[in-house]
Amino acid sequence: MGYDLVASLRRKMGAVRHLDISTAARSLRAAFGGAAKPAAPDRPASDRPASNRPATDRPASDRPLRRRQRLGQAVADLAARRAPDPAALPRPELPDLDPRSFECAAGRRDYRLFVPPQKPAGLLLMLHGCLQTPEDFALGTGINALAAEHGLVVAWPEQAPTDNARSCWNWFDPEHQHRGAGEPAILASLAKELRTEFRVPRARTFVAGLSAGGSMAAVLGEAYPEAFAAVGVHSGLACGTAHDGRSALAAMRGAPAAARPLMPASRSPRVIVFQGTTDHVVHPMNADRVMARACALADVRPSRESHAPIGERTVGRSVARRPDGTAAAELWMIEGTGHAWSGGNRDGSFTDAAGPDASAEMLRFFLEAA
């Protein structure tokens, strides 16, 4: 390929990296002079036919074809994830949410804020999933009503389509997986500002999310362990599981993933994980990875404590305890639940009203050691 084509592809593949698939697909088709045909799924190395011809001996005409197949496969894998119409995203009216905006050196985000009727005693950041809005997520989880009982300020940051085509937090992008830059820096700085405004201690500052939001919550727990006392990950993935859009989709399907090296912290956040066993968006294996990583950071081992019906679902619950008996990590595997917030309000998106109340259990976990 010529220099101009290579440069063009580098620019266009940036759209794939951020899951802007409709733009990426059009750009790639234009670059190659036509639509790329989807290639067959990659097979394990053991299943591929052997070749005795060294790669350097392949005909020149064969090498561009293989590049086209790889790029075509990348587009085919992501083709179902097209950008939504921003106006079509659910945004129910919730009068108890105050619209605000926050800006720091790392960037700017709008957010909604819930303030309890009594003196604030804690702070919770709630990170929505893809194709959701703060209002929709607040309605579906019902967290604000519980926060009013416990005196928690709740911030609902918004990831707009201008930040990600599907309004996903960019947990899979290396630019947004570490401290000091990107979305982790924005969210941690927001938490710090609100903690100062409402005079909330770190011991009562928490973050939780669903799907992409849960994955970003896991990133925050590792990137800023001094900022959050506990983390809630619902249907999310472990920090460092992916490094681009394609590896993110592979990890979501349960493919083996090279985990990022652990960065031990003197006070790593406590972690609670919720996962449905019939989730076809995020493979349940990812919940085990989040749990294993949390246990490794806290230097504890989990034990299975219960397997029993809760509500209309059967739940397998594992807990890893510190020497003082407090839970460093909990894992709730909910049988029969898909990609949805367990125990959520049916009027919100991605909720399963039949499951145990994840919102109540998260707050119980957050506050029991605060």
Coordinates of N, CA and C in Angstrom, one line a residue, residues 124-275:
L124 N -21.2 9.1 46.3 CA -21.2 8.0 45.3 C -21.3 8.5 43.9
L125 N -20.3 8.1 43.1 CA -20.3 8.3 41.7 C -21.0 7.1 41.0
M126 N -22.0 7.3 40.1 CA -22.7 6.3 39.4 C -22.4 6.4 37.9
L127 N -21.8 5.5 37.3 CA -21.4 5.5 35.9 C -22.3 4.6 35.0
H128 N -23.1 5.3 34.2 CA -24.0 4.5 33.3 C -23.3 3.7 32.3
G129 N -24.1 2.8 31.7 CA -23.6 1.9 30.6 C -23.8 2.5 29.3
C130 N -23.4 1.8 28.2 CA -23.6 2.3 26.8 C -25.1 2.4 26.5
L131 N -25.4 3.4 25.7 CA -26.7 3.7 25.3 C -27.6 4.2 26.4
Q132 N -27.1 4.6 27.5 CA -27.8 5.1 28.6 C -27.5 6.5 28.9
T133 N -28.3 7.2 29.7 CA -28.1 8.6 30.1 C -28.1 8.5 31.7
P134 N -27.6 9.6 32.3 CA -27.7 9.6 33.8 C -29.1 9.5 34.3
E135 N -30.0 10.1 33.7 CA -31.4 10.1 34.1 C -32.0 8.7 34.0
D136 N -31.7 8.0 32.9 CA -32.2 6.7 32.7 C -31.6 5.7 33.7
F137 N -30.3 5.9 33.9 CA -29.6 5.0 34.9 C -30.1 5.2 36.3
A138 N -30.3 6.5 36.6 CA -30.9 6.8 38.0 C -32.2 6.1 38.2
L139 N -33.1 6.2 37.1 CA -34.4 5.6 37.2 C -34.3 4.1 37.4
G140 N -33.5 3.5 36.6 CA -33.4 2.0 36.6 C -32.8 1.5 37.9
T141 N -31.9 2.1 38.5 CA -31.2 1.6 39.7 C -32.0 2.0 41.0
G142 N -32.7 3.1 40.9 CA -33.4 3.5 42.2 C -32.4 3.9 43.3
I143 N -31.2 4.3 43.0 CA -30.2 4.6 44.0 C -30.5 5.8 44.8
N144 N -31.1 6.8 44.1 CA -31.4 8.1 44.8 C -32.3 7.9 46.1
A145 N -33.3 7.1 46.0 CA -34.2 6.8 47.1 C -33.4 6.2 48.3
L146 N -32.5 5.3 48.0 CA -31.7 4.7 49.0 C -30.7 5.7 49.6
A147 N -30.1 6.5 48.7 CA -29.1 7.5 49.1 C -29.8 8.5 50.0
A148 N -31.0 8.8 49.8 CA -31.7 9.7 50.7 C -31.8 9.2 52.1
E149 N -32.0 7.9 52.2 CA -32.1 7.2 53.6 C -30.7 7.2 54.3
H150 N -29.6 7.1 53.5 CA -28.3 7.0 54.1 C -27.5 8.3 54.1
G151 N -28.1 9.3 53.5 CA -27.4 10.6 53.5 C -26.3 10.7 52.5
L152 N -26.4 10.1 51.4 CA -25.4 10.1 50.4 C -25.7 11.1 49.2
V153 N -24.7 11.8 48.9 CA -24.7 12.6 47.7 C -24.4 11.7 46.5
V154 N -25.1 11.8 45.4 CA -24.9 10.9 44.3 C -24.6 11.7 43.0
A155 N -23.5 11.5 42.4 CA -23.2 12.2 41.2 C -23.3 11.2 40.0
W156 N -24.0 11.7 38.9 CA -24.3 10.9 37.8 C -23.6 11.5 36.6
P157 N -22.3 11.2 36.4 CA -21.6 11.8 35.2 C -22.2 11.3 33.9
E158 N -22.0 12.1 32.9 CA -22.6 11.7 31.5 C -21.5 11.5 30.5
Q159 N -21.5 10.4 29.8 CA -20.7 10.2 28.7 C -21.5 10.4 27.4
A160 N -21.3 11.5 26.8 CA -22.1 11.9 25.6 C -21.6 11.2 24.3
P161 N -22.4 11.1 23.3 CA -22.0 10.5 22.0 C -20.8 11.2 21.4
T162 N -20.5 12.5 21.8 CA -19.3 13.2 21.3 C -18.1 12.6 21.9
D163 N -18.2 11.9 23.1 CA -17.1 11.3 23.8 C -16.9 9.9 23.4
N164 N -17.9 9.2 23.0 CA -17.9 7.9 22.5 C -19.2 7.7 21.7
A165 N -19.1 7.0 20.5 CA -20.2 6.9 19.6 C -21.5 6.3 20.3
R166 N -21.3 5.4 21.2 CA -22.4 4.7 21.9 C -22.6 5.2 23.3
S167 N -21.9 6.3 23.6 CA -22.0 6.9 25.0 C -21.4 5.9 26.0
C168 N -20.5 5.1 25.6 CA -19.8 4.2 26.5 C -18.6 4.9 27.1
W169 N -18.3 4.6 28.4 CA -17.0 5.1 29.0 C -15.9 4.3 28.3
N170 N -14.8 4.9 28.0 CA -13.7 4.3 27.2 C -12.8 3.5 28.0
W171 N -13.3 2.5 28.7 CA -12.5 1.7 29.6 C -11.5 0.8 28.9
F172 N -11.7 0.6 27.6 CA -10.8 -0.3 26.8 C -9.7 0.4 26.1
D173 N -9.6 1.7 26.2 CA -8.6 2.6 25.6 C -7.5 2.9 26.5
P174 N -6.2 2.5 26.2 CA -5.1 2.8 27.1 C -5.0 4.2 27.6
E175 N -5.5 5.2 26.8 CA -5.5 6.6 27.1 C -6.4 6.9 28.3
H176 N -7.3 5.9 28.6 CA -8.3 6.1 29.7 C -8.2 5.0 30.7
Q177 N -7.0 4.5 30.9 CA -6.9 3.3 31.9 C -5.8 3.6 33.0
H178 N -5.4 4.9 33.1 CA -4.4 5.1 34.1 C -4.7 6.5 34.7
R179 N -4.0 6.8 35.8 CA -4.2 8.1 36.5 C -3.5 9.2 35.7
G180 N -3.9 10.4 36.0 CA -3.3 11.6 35.4 C -3.8 12.1 34.1
A181 N -4.7 11.4 33.5 CA -5.2 11.8 32.1 C -6.5 11.1 31.8
G182 N -7.2 11.6 30.8 CA -8.4 11.0 30.3 C -9.5 10.9 31.3
E183 N -10.4 10.0 31.1 CA -11.7 9.9 31.9 C -11.4 9.6 33.3
P184 N -10.4 8.7 33.7 CA -10.2 8.5 35.1 C -9.8 9.8 35.8
A185 N -9.0 10.6 35.2 CA -8.6 11.9 35.8 C -9.8 12.8 36.0
I186 N -10.7 12.9 35.0 CA -11.9 13.7 35.1 C -12.7 13.3 36.2
L187 N -13.0 12.0 36.3 CA -13.9 11.4 37.3 C -13.4 11.5 38.7
A188 N -12.1 11.2 38.8 CA -11.5 11.4 40.1 C -11.4 12.8 40.6
S189 N -11.2 13.7 39.7 CA -11.2 15.1 40.0 C -12.6 15.6 40.4
L190 N -13.6 15.1 39.7 CA -14.9 15.5 40.1 C -15.3 15.0 41.5
A191 N -14.9 13.7 41.8 CA -15.1 13.2 43.1 C -14.4 14.0 44.2
K192 N -13.2 14.5 43.9 CA -12.4 15.3 44.8 C -13.1 16.6 45.1
E193 N -13.6 17.2 44.0 CA -14.3 18.5 44.2 C -15.6 18.4 45.0
L194 N -16.4 17.3 44.7 CA -17.6 17.1 45.5 C -17.3 16.7 46.9
R195 N -16.3 16.0 47.1 CA -15.9 15.6 48.5 C -15.6 16.8 49.3
T196 N -14.9 17.8 48.7 CA -14.5 19.0 49.3 C -15.8 19.9 49.6
E197 N -16.6 20.0 48.5 CA -17.9 20.8 48.7 C -18.8 20.3 49.8
F198 N -18.9 19.0 49.9 CA -19.9 18.5 50.9 C -19.2 17.9 52.1
R199 N -17.9 18.1 52.2 CA -17.1 17.7 53.4 C -17.3 16.2 53.7
V200 N -17.0 15.4 52.7 CA -17.2 14.0 52.8 C -15.8 13.3 52.9
P201 N -15.5 12.4 53.8 CA -14.2 11.8 53.9 C -14.0 10.7 52.8
R202 N -12.8 10.4 52.6 CA -12.5 9.3 51.6 C -13.1 8.0 52.0
A203 N -13.2 7.7 53.3 CA -13.7 6.5 53.8 C -15.2 6.3 53.4
R204 N -15.9 7.4 53.0 CA -17.3 7.3 52.6 C -17.5 7.8 51.2
T205 N -16.5 7.6 50.3 CA -16.5 8.0 48.9 C -16.5 6.7 48.1
F206 N -17.4 6.5 47.2 CA -17.6 5.3 46.5 C -17.9 5.5 45.0
V207 N -17.6 4.5 44.2 CA -17.9 4.6 42.7 C -18.5 3.3 42.3
A208 N -19.5 3.3 41.4 CA -20.1 2.1 40.9 C -20.6 2.3 39.5
G209 N -20.8 1.2 38.7 CA -21.3 1.4 37.4 C -21.8 0.1 36.8
L210 N -22.5 0.2 35.7 CA -23.0 -0.9 34.9 C -22.3 -1.0 33.6
S211 N -21.9 -2.3 33.2 CA -21.3 -2.6 31.9 C -20.1 -1.7 31.7
A212 N -20.1 -0.8 30.7 CA -18.9 0.1 30.4 C -18.7 0.9 31.7
G213 N -19.7 1.3 32.3 CA -19.6 2.1 33.5 C -19.0 1.3 34.7
G214 N -19.4 0.1 34.8 CA -18.7 -0.8 35.8 C -17.3 -1.0 35.5
S215 N -16.9 -1.2 34.2 CA -15.6 -1.4 33.8 C -14.7 -0.1 34.1
M216 N -15.3 1.1 33.9 CA -14.6 2.3 34.2 C -14.5 2.4 35.8
A217 N -15.5 2.0 36.5 CA -15.4 2.0 38.0 C -14.2 1.1 38.4
A218 N -14.0 0.0 37.8 CA -12.9 -0.9 38.1 C -11.5 -0.2 37.8
V219 N -11.5 0.6 36.7 CA -10.3 1.3 36.4 C -10.0 2.4 37.4
L220 N -11.1 3.1 37.8 CA -10.9 4.1 38.9 C -10.4 3.6 40.2
G221 N -10.9 2.4 40.5 CA -10.4 1.8 41.8 C -8.9 1.5 41.8
E222 N -8.4 1.2 40.6 CA -6.9 0.9 40.6 C -6.1 2.1 40.3
A223 N -6.7 3.0 39.4 CA -5.9 4.2 39.1 C -5.9 5.3 40.2
Y224 N -6.9 5.3 41.0 CA -7.0 6.3 42.1 C -7.5 5.5 43.4
P225 N -6.7 4.6 43.9 CA -7.1 3.9 45.1 C -7.2 4.8 46.3
E226 N -6.5 5.9 46.3 CA -6.6 6.8 47.5 C -7.9 7.6 47.5
A227 N -8.6 7.6 46.3 CA -9.8 8.5 46.2 C -11.1 7.8 46.6
F228 N -11.2 6.4 46.5 CA -12.4 5.7 46.7 C -12.2 4.6 47.7
A229 N -13.1 4.5 48.6 CA -13.1 3.4 49.6 C -13.6 2.1 49.1
A230 N -14.6 2.2 48.2 CA -15.2 0.9 47.7 C -15.7 1.2 46.2
V231 N -15.7 0.0 45.5 CA -16.1 0.1 44.1 C -17.2 -1.0 43.8
G232 N -18.2 -0.6 43.0 CA -19.2 -1.6 42.6 C -19.1 -1.8 41.1
V233 N -19.0 -3.1 40.7 CA -18.9 -3.4 39.3 C -20.0 -4.4 38.9
H234 N -21.0 -3.9 38.1 CA -22.1 -4.7 37.7 C -22.0 -5.0 36.2
S235 N -21.8 -6.2 35.9 CA -21.7 -6.7 34.5 C -20.6 -5.9 33.7
G236 N -19.4 -5.8 34.4 CA -18.3 -5.1 33.8 C -17.1 -6.0 33.7
L237 N -16.0 -5.4 33.3 CA -14.7 -6.1 33.1 C -13.6 -5.5 33.9
A238 N -12.6 -6.3 34.1 CA -11.5 -5.9 35.0 C -10.6 -4.9 34.3
C239 N -9.9 -4.1 35.1 CA -9.0 -3.1 34.6 C -7.9 -3.7 33.7
G240 N -7.6 -3.1 32.6 CA -6.6 -3.6 31.7 C -6.9 -4.8 30.9
T241 N -8.1 -5.2 30.9 CA -8.5 -6.4 30.1 C -8.4 -6.3 28.6
A242 N -8.5 -5.0 28.1 CA -8.5 -4.8 26.7 C -7.6 -3.5 26.4
H243 N -7.2 -3.4 25.2 CA -6.4 -2.3 24.8 C -6.9 -1.6 23.5
D244 N -8.0 -2.0 23.0 CA -8.7 -1.4 21.8 C -10.0 -2.0 21.7
G245 N -10.8 -1.5 20.6 CA -12.1 -2.0 20.5 C -12.2 -3.5 20.2
R246 N -11.3 -4.0 19.4 CA -11.4 -5.4 19.0 C -11.1 -6.3 20.2
S247 N -10.0 -6.0 21.0 CA -9.7 -6.8 22.2 C -10.8 -6.6 23.2
A248 N -11.5 -5.5 23.2 CA -12.6 -5.3 24.2 C -13.8 -6.3 23.8
L249 N -14.1 -6.4 22.6 CA -15.2 -7.3 22.2 C -14.8 -8.8 22.4
A250 N -13.5 -9.1 22.2 CA -13.0 -10.4 22.5 C -13.1 -10.7 24.0
A251 N -12.7 -9.8 24.8 CA -12.8 -10.0 26.3 C -14.3 -10.1 26.7
M252 N -15.1 -9.3 26.1 CA -16.6 -9.4 26.5 C -17.2 -10.7 26.1
R253 N -16.6 -11.4 25.1 CA -17.1 -12.7 24.7 C -16.5 -13.8 25.6
G254 N -15.5 -13.4 26.5 CA -14.9 -14.4 27.3 C -13.6 -15.0 26.9
A255 N -13.0 -14.4 25.8 CA -11.7 -14.8 25.3 C -10.6 -14.6 26.4
P256 N -9.6 -15.4 26.4 CA -8.5 -15.1 27.3 C -7.9 -13.7 27.1
A257 N -7.6 -13.1 28.2 CA -7.1 -11.7 28.2 C -5.8 -11.6 29.0
A258 N -4.9 -10.9 28.5 CA -3.6 -10.6 29.3 C -3.9 -9.5 30.2
A259 N -3.9 -9.8 31.5 CA -4.3 -8.8 32.5 C -3.1 -7.8 32.7
R260 N -3.4 -6.6 33.0 CA -2.4 -5.6 33.3 C -1.7 -6.0 34.7
P261 N -0.4 -5.8 34.8 CA 0.3 -6.1 36.0 C -0.3 -5.3 37.2
L262 N -0.5 -5.9 38.3 CA -1.1 -5.3 39.5 C -0.1 -4.2 40.1
M263 N -0.7 -3.1 40.5 CA 0.0 -2.1 41.1 C -0.4 -2.0 42.6
P264 N 0.3 -2.7 43.5 CA -0.1 -2.8 44.9 C -0.3 -1.4 45.5
A265 N -1.3 -1.2 46.3 CA -1.6 0.0 46.9 C -1.7 -0.2 48.4
S266 N -1.4 0.8 49.2 CA -1.5 0.6 50.7 C -2.9 0.5 51.1
R267 N -3.8 1.0 50.4 CA -5.2 0.9 50.8 C -6.1 0.8 49.5
S268 N -6.1 -0.4 48.9 CA -6.9 -0.6 47.7 C -8.4 -0.7 48.1
P269 N -9.2 -0.2 47.2 CA -10.7 -0.1 47.6 C -11.3 -1.5 47.7
R270 N -12.3 -1.6 48.5 CA -13.1 -2.9 48.6 C -13.9 -2.9 47.3
V271 N -14.2 -4.1 46.9 CA -14.9 -4.3 45.6 C -16.1 -5.3 45.7
I272 N -17.2 -4.9 45.2 CA -18.4 -5.8 45.1 C -18.8 -6.0 43.6
V273 N -19.0 -7.2 43.2 CA -19.3 -7.5 41.8 C -20.6 -8.2 41.7
F274 N -21.4 -7.8 40.7 CA -22.6 -8.5 40.3 C -22.6 -8.9 38.9
Q275 N -23.1 -10.1 38.6 CA -23.0 -10.6 37.2 C -24.1 -11.6 37.0

